Coordinates of C-alpha atoms and ligand atoms in Angstrom, one line a residue:
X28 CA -9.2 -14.4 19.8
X29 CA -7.4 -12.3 17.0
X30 CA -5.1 -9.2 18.1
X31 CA -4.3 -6.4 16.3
X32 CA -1.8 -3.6 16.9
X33 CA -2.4 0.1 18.3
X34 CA -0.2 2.7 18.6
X35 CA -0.8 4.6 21.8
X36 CA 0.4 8.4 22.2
X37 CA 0.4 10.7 25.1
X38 CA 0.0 13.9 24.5
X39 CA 2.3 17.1 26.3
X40 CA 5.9 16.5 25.3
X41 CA 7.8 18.6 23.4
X42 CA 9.6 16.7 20.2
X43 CA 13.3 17.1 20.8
X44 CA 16.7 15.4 19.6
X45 CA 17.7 14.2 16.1
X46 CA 15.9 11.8 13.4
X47 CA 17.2 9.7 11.3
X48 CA 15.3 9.7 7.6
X49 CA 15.9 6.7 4.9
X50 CA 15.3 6.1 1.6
X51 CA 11.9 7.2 0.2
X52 CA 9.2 4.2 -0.4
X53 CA 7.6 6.6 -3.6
X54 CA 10.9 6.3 -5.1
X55 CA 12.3 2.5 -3.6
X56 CA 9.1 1.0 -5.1
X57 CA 9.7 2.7 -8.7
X58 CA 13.5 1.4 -8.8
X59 CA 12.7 -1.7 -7.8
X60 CA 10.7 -1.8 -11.3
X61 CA 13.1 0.1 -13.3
X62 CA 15.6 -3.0 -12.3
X63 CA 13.0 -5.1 -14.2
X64 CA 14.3 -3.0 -17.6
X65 CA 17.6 -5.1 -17.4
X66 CA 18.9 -8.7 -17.6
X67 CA 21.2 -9.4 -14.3
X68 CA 21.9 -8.2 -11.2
X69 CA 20.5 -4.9 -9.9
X70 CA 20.6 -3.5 -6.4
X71 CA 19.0 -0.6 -4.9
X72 CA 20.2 0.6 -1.5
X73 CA 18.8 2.8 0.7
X74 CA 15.5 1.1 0.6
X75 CA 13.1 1.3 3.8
X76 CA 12.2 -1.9 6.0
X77 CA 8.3 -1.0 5.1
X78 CA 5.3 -3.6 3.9
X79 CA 5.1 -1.7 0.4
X80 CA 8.7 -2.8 -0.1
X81 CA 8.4 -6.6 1.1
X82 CA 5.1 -6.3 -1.7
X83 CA 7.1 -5.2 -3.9
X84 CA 9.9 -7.6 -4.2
X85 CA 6.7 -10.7 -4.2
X86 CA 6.0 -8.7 -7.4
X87 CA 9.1 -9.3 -9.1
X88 CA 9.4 -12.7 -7.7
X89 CA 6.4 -13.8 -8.9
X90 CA 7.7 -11.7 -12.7
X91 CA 10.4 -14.7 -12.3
X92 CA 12.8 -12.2 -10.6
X93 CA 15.2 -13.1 -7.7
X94 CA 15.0 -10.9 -4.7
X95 CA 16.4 -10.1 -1.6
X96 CA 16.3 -7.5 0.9
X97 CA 18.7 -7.2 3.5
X98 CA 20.1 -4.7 5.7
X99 CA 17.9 -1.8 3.6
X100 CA 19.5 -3.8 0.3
X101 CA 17.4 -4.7 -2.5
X102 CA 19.2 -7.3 -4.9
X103 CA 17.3 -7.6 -8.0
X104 CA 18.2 -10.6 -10.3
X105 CA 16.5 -10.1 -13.4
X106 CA 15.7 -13.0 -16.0
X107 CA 16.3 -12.3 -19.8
X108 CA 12.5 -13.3 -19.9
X109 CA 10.3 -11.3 -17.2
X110 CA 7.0 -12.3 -17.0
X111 CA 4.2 -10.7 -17.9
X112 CA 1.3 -10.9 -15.7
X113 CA 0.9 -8.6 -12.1
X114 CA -2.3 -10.7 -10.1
X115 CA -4.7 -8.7 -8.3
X116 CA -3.6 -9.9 -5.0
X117 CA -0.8 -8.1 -4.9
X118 CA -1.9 -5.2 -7.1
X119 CA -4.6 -4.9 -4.3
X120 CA -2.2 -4.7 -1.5
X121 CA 0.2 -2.1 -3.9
X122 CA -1.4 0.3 -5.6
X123 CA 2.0 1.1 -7.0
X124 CA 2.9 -2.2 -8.5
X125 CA 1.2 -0.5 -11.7
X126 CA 4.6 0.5 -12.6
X127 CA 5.3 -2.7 -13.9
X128 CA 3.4 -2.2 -16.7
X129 CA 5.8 0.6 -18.6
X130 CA 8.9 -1.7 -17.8
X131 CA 7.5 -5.1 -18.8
X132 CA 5.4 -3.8 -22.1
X133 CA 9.0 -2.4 -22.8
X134 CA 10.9 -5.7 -22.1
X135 CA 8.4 -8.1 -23.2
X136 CA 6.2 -6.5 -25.8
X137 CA 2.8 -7.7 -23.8
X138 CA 2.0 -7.3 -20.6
X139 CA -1.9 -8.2 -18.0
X140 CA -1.7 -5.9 -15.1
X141 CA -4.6 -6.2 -12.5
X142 CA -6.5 -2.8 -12.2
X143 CA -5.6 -1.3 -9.1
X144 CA -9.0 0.5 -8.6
X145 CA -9.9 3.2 -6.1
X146 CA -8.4 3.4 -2.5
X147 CA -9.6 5.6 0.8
X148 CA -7.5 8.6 -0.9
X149 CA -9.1 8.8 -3.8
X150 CA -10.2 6.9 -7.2
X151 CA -6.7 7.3 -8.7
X152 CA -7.2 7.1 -12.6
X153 CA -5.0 5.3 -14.9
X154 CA -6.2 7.2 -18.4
X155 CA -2.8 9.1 -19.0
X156 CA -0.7 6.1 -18.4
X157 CA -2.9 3.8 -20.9
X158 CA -3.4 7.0 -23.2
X159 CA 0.5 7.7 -23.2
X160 CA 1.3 4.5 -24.5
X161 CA -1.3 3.8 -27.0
X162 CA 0.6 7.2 -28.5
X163 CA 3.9 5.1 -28.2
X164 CA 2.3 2.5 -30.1
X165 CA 0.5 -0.3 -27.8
X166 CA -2.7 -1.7 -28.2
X167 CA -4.4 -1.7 -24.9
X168 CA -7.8 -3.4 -23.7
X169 CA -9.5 -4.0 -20.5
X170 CA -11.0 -7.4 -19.3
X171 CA -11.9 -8.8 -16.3
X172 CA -10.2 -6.8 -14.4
X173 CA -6.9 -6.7 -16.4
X174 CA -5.5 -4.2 -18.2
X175 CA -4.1 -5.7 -21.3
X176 CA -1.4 -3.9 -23.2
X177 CA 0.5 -5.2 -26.4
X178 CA 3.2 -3.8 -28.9
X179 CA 4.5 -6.9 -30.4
X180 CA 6.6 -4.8 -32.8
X181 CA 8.0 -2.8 -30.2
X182 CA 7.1 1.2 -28.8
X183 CA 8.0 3.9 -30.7
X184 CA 8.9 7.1 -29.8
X185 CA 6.3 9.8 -29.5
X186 CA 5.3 13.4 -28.6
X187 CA 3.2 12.7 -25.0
X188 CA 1.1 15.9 -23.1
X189 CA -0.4 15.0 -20.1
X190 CA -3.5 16.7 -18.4
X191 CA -2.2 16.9 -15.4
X192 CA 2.2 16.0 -14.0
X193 CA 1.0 12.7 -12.8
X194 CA 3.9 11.1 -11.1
X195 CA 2.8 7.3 -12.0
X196 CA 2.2 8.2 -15.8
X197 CA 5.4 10.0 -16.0
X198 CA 6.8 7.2 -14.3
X199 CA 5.5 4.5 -17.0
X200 CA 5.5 6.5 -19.7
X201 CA 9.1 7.1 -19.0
X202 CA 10.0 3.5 -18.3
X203 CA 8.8 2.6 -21.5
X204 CA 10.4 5.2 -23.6
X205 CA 13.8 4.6 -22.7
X206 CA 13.7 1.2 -25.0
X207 CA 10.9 2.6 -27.1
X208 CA 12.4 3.3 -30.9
X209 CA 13.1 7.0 -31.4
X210 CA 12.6 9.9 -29.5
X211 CA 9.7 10.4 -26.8
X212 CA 8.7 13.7 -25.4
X213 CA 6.8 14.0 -22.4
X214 CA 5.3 17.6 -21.7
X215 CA 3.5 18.4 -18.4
X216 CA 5.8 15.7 -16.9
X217 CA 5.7 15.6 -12.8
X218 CA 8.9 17.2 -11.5
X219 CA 9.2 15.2 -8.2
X220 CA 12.7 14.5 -6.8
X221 CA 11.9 11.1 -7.2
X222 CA 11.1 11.5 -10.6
X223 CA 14.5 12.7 -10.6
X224 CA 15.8 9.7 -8.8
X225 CA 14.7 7.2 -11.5
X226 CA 16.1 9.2 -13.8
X227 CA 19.6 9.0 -12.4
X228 CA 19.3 5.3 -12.1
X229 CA 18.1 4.7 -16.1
X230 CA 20.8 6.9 -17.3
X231 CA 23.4 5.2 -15.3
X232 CA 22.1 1.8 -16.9
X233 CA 22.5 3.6 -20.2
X234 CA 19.2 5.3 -21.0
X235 CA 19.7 8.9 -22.7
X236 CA 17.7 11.2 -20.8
X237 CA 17.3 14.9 -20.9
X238 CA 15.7 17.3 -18.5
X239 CA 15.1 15.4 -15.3
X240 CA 13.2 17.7 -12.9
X241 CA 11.5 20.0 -15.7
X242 CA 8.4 19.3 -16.8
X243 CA 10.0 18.4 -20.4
X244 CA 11.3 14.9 -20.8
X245 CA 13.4 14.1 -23.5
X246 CA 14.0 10.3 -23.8
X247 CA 15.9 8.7 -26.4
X248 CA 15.4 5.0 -26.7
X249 CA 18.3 2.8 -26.7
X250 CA 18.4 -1.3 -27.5
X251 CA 19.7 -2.1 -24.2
X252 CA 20.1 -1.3 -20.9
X253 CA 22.5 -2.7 -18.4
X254 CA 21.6 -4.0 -14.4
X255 CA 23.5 -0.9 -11.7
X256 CA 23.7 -0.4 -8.5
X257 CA 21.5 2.7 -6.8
X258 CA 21.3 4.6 -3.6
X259 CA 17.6 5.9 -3.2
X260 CA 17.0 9.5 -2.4
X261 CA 16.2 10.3 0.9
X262 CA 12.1 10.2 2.2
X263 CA 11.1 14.3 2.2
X264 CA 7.5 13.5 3.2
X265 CA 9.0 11.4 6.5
X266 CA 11.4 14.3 7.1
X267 CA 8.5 16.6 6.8
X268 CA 6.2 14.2 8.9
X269 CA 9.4 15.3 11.5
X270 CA 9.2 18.7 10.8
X271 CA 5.3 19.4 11.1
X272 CA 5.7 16.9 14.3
X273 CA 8.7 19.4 15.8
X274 CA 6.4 22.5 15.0
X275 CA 3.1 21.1 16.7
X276 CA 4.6 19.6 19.6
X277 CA 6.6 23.3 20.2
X278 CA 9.9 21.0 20.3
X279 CA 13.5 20.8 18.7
X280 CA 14.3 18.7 16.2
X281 CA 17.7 17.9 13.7
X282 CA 16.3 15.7 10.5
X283 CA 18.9 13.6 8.9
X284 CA 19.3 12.4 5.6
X285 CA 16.6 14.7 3.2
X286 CA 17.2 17.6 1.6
X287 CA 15.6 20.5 3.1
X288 CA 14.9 22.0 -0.7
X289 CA 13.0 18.9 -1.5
X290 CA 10.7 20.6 1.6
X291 CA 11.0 24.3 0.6
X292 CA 7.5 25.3 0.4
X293 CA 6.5 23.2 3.6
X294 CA 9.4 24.5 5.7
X295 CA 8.6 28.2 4.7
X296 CA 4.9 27.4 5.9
X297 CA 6.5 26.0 9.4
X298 CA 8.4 29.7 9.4
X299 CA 5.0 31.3 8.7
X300 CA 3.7 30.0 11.5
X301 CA 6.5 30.9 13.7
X302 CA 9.2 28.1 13.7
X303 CA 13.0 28.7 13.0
X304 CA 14.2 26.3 10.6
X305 CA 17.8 26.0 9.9
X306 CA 18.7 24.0 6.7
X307 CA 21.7 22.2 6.1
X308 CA 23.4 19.7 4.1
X309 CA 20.7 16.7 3.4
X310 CA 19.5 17.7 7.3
X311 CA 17.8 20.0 9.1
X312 CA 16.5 21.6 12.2
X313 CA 12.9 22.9 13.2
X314 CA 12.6 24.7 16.3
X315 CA 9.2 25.9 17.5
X316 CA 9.1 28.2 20.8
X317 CA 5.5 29.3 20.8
X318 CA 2.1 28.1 20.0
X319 CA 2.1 27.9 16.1
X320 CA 0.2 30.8 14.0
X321 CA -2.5 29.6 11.5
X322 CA -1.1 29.3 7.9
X323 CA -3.1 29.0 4.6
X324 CA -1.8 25.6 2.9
X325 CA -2.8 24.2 -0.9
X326 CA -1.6 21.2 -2.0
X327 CA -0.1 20.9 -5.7
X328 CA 2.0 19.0 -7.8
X329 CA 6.2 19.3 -6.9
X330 CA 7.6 21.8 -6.0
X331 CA 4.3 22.8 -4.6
X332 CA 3.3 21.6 -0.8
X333 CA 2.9 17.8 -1.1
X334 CA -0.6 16.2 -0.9
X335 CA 1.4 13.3 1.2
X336 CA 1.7 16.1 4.0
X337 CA -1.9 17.3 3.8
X338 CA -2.7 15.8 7.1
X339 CA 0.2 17.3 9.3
X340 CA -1.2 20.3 7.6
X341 CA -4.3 20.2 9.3
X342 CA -3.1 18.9 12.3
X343 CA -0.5 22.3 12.6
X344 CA -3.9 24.3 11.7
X345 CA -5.9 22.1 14.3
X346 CA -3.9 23.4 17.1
X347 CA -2.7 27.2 15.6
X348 CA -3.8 30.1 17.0
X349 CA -6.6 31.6 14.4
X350 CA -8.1 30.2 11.6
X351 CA -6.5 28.3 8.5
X352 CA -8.2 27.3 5.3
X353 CA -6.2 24.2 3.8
X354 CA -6.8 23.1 0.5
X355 CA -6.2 19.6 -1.4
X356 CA -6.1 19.9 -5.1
X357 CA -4.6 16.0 -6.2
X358 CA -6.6 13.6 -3.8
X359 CA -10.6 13.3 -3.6
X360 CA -10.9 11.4 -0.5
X361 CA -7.8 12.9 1.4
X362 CA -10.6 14.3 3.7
X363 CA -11.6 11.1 4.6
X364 CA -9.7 11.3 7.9
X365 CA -11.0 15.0 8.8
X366 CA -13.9 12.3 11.1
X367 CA -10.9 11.1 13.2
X368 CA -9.9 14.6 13.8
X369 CA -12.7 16.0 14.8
X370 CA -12.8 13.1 17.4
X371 CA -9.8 14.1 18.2
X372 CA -11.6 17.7 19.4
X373 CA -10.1 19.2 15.8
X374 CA -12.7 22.2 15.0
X375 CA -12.5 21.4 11.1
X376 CA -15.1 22.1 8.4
X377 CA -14.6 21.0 4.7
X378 CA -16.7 22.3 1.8
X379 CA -15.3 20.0 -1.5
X380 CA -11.8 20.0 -1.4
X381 CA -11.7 23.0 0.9
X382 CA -11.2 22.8 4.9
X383 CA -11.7 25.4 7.4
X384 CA -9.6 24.8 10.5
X385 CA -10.0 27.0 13.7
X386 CA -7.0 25.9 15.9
X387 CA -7.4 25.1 19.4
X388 CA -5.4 25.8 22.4
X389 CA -5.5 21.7 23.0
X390 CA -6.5 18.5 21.1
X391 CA -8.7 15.8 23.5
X392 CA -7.1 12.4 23.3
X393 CA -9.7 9.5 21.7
X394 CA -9.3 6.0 20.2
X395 CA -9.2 6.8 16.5
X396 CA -8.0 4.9 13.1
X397 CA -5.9 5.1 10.5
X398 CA -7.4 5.6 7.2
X399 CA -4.4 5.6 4.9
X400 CA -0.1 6.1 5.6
X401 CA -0.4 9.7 5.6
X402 CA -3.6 9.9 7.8
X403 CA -2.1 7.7 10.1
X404 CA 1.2 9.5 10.8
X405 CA -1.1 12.6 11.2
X406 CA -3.2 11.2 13.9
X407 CA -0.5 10.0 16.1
X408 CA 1.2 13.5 15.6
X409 CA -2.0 15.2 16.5
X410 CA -2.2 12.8 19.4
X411 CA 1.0 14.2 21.1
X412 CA -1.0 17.7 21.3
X413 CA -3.6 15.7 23.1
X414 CA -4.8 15.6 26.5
X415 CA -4.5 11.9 27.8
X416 CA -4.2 9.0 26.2
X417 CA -4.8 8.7 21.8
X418 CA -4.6 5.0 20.3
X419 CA -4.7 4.9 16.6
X420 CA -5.8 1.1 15.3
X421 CA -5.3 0.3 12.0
X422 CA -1.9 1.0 12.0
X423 CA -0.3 -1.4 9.0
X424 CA -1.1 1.3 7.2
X425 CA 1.2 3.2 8.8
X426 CA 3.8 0.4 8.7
X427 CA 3.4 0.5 5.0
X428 CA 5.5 4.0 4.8
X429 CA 7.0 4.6 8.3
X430 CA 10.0 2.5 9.4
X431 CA 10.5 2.4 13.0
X432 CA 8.1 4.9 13.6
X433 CA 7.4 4.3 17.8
X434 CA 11.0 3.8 18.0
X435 CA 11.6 7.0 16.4
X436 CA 9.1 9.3 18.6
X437 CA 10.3 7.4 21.7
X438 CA 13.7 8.5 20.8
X439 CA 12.5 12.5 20.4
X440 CA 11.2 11.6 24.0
X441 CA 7.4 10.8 23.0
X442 CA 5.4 8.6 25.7
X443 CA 4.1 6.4 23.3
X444 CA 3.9 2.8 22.8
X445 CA 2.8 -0.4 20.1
X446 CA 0.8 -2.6 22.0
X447 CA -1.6 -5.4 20.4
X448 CA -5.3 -5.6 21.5
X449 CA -8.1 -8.3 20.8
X450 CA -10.0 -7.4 18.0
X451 CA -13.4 -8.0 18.7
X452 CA -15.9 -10.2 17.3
X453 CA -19.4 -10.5 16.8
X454 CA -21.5 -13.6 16.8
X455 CA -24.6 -14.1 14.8
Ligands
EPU520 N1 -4.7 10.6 -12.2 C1 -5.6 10.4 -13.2 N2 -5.3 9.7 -14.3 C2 -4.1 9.1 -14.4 C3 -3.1 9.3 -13.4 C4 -3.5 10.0 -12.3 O1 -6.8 10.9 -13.1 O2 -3.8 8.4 -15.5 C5 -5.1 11.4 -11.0 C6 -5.2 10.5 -9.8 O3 -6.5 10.0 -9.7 C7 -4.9 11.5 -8.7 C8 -4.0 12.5 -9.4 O4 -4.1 12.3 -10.8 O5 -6.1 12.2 -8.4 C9 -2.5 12.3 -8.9 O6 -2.1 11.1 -9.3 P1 -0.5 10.7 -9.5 O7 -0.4 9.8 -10.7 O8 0.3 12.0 -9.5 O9 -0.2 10.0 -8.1 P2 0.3 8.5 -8.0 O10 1.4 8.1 -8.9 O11 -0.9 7.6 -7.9 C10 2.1 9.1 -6.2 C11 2.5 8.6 -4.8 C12 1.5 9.2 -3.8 C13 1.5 10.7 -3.9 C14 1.2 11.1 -5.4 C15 1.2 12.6 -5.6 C16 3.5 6.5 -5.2 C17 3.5 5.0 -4.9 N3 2.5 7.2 -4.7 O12 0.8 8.5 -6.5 O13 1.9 8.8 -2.5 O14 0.5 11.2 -3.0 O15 2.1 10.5 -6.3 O16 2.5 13.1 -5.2 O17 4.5 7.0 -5.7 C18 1.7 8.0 -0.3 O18 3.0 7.7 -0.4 O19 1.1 7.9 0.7 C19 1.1 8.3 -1.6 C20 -0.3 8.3 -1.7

């Protein structure tokens, strides 16, 4: 009979002790593909042992890339001649391999990417990124599932507004400019940190960049670029998975290795609702003594609170004292997991992108399932404010964006375990 692993939680300890944080996977997976800009040897360190990473280097193997990963080591050897095609089973399994395309229609001139299409957060566009380089000069179809982009004469530079700071436009659009001829501006550019990141690896390969972290980007394209070595930033959402973990379980915890300004917004909320936070250099420490207070929390592009946090979000309003109205402005389906929740004994109501949460005192322990990395993270948090026993299923989709996550809550003293289960089947 097939098996497939749960993560049981239960509920009534208090988070304390110190975390370790690693590299982040939104930024790993996008250096991975800016290696893909030059011939050689490029290595990215400070990459997470997560599935999206071990999907990402099939990618660039099957681009005609040599890969490695070791020890949290990505080495990157890159062909003069990348290929050109991304096949939907991988795209499938990595929504983010999409970043190929601005790298590849850079290096290459053509490029077939499978479409991605929708996922349980959402259906995730792709307009900007295809609009943004038809304005750098590519011809771009659609077809069975492709899309096809071509610039046989090479991308020029070009003035680029987006509708909204995408982070995978920006991303695209950006890895494309910096061999594009001539000058690109991007306006309305996202302003993540690990927008930022990929930044500082281009321009140590020799890209001229100007304004990382605004929403102006200034690229000037070069003819070359040359393979580096990079140490990813550190992951802010998992350090403030930690920190909304610390505040709902009333515990004590240290963070290692993110930035607490990366978290600004989201730590102030944690003070709101009556936790002591104590920033530091790349660390720091959230201490919650009493029940939390509800806090109002929307969800916006960086620096505003992070969509990937919009489920500790609820599950800190789930158990406040008072009522919280949370609001998710990036993601259509992020709601998708409010179900679990509520079988979880969550008193949550959502109207559009719009929830009303009325804490309560106690959460009710249930076997629930993960819906999505974020989602999942939140329901094994909420299940440490749970009485009894909680076993989320589904939980590779945790695995895709939480290293050593049991090992981690055992260690801040969680009763929680990974155990394997027959699946069940049906006969007909
Ligand atoms: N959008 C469009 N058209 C486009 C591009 C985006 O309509 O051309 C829409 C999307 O449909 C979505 C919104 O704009 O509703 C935001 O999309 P964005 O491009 O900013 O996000 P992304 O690049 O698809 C990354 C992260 C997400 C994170 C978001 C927002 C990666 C691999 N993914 O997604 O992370 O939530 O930015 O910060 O970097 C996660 O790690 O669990 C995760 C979902």
């Amino acid at each position: 009979m097939a098996r497939v692993d749960v993560i049981r939680v239960k509920g009534g300890t208090a988070l304390t002790g110190e975390v370790g944080v690693g590299g982040a996977k939104n930024s790993a997976l996008k250096l991975m593909a800016v290696a893909l800009l030059a011939q050689g040897r490029s290595v990215v360190d400070n990459v997470p042992r997560i599935t999206d990473i071990a999907i990402m280097a099939e990618v660039l193997r099957r681009l005609g890339c040599q890969v490695t990963l070791d020890g949290g080591e990505a080495t990157i050897d890159v062909p003069a001649e990348p290929g050109s095609e991304a096949d939907y089973d991988l795209v499938r399994r990595l929504r983010a391999s999409i970043c190929v395309l601005g790298p590849l229609l850079a290096r290459r001139g053509y490029v077939r990417v499978a479409l991605p299409g929708g996922d349980m957060i959402g259906s995730r566009g792709l307009d900007m990124h295809v609009s943004g380089l038809a304005r750098m000069g590519a011809e771009i179809s659609g077809e069975h599932g492709f899309v096809i982009a071509s610039a046989p004469h090479g991308l020029r530079g070009s003035k680029i507004w987006l509708d909204f700071p995408s982070v995978g436009a920006t991303e695209n659009l950006l890895m494309a400019a910096v061999l594009a001829k001539g000058t690109t501006e991007i306006d309305n550019a996202a302003r993540e940190p690990e927008i930022v990141d990929i930044c500082e690896m281009l321009t140590d390969m020799g890209a001229h960049i100007e304004g990382a972290g605004s929403s102006t980007l200034v690229i000037e394209g070069v003819d070359e670029l040359r393979p580096v070595r990079h140490t990813t930033v550190g992951d802010r959402i998992v350090g403030g998975t930690w920190a909304f973990a610390a505040a709902m379980t009333r515990g004590d915890v240290t963070v290692q290795g993110v930035r607490p300004e990366f978290l600004d917004i989201a730590l102030d909320k944690l003070v709101t609702a009556g936790a002591t936070v104590e920033p530091g250099d790349n660390q720091f420490r959230v201490r919650m003594d009493d029940r939390p207070k509800a806090v109002d929390i929307v969800t916006l592009p960086y620096p505003g609170f992070a969509t990937d946090l919009l489920p500790m979000a609820l599950g800190l309003a789930s158990v406040a004292e008072g009522s919280s109205l949370i609001t998710e402005n990036i993601f259509d389906g992020r709601f998708m997991f409010v179900n679990e929740m509520v079988r979880l004994g969550a008193d949550i109501r959502t109207d559009g992108h719009h929830a009303v949460v009325n804490g309560r005192a106690r959460l009710s322990g249930a076997p629930v399932r993960a819906t999505d990395i974020r989602a999942g993270a939140g329901l094994v948090i909420a299940g440490l404010c749970a009485d009894g026993v909680t076993e989320v299923g589904e939980v590779h989709h945790i695995d895709r964006g939480y290293p050593d996550f049991v090992a981690d809550l055992a260690n801040l003293g969680a009763e929680v375990e990974r155990a394997d289960v027959p699946e069940p089947t049906f006969d007909f």
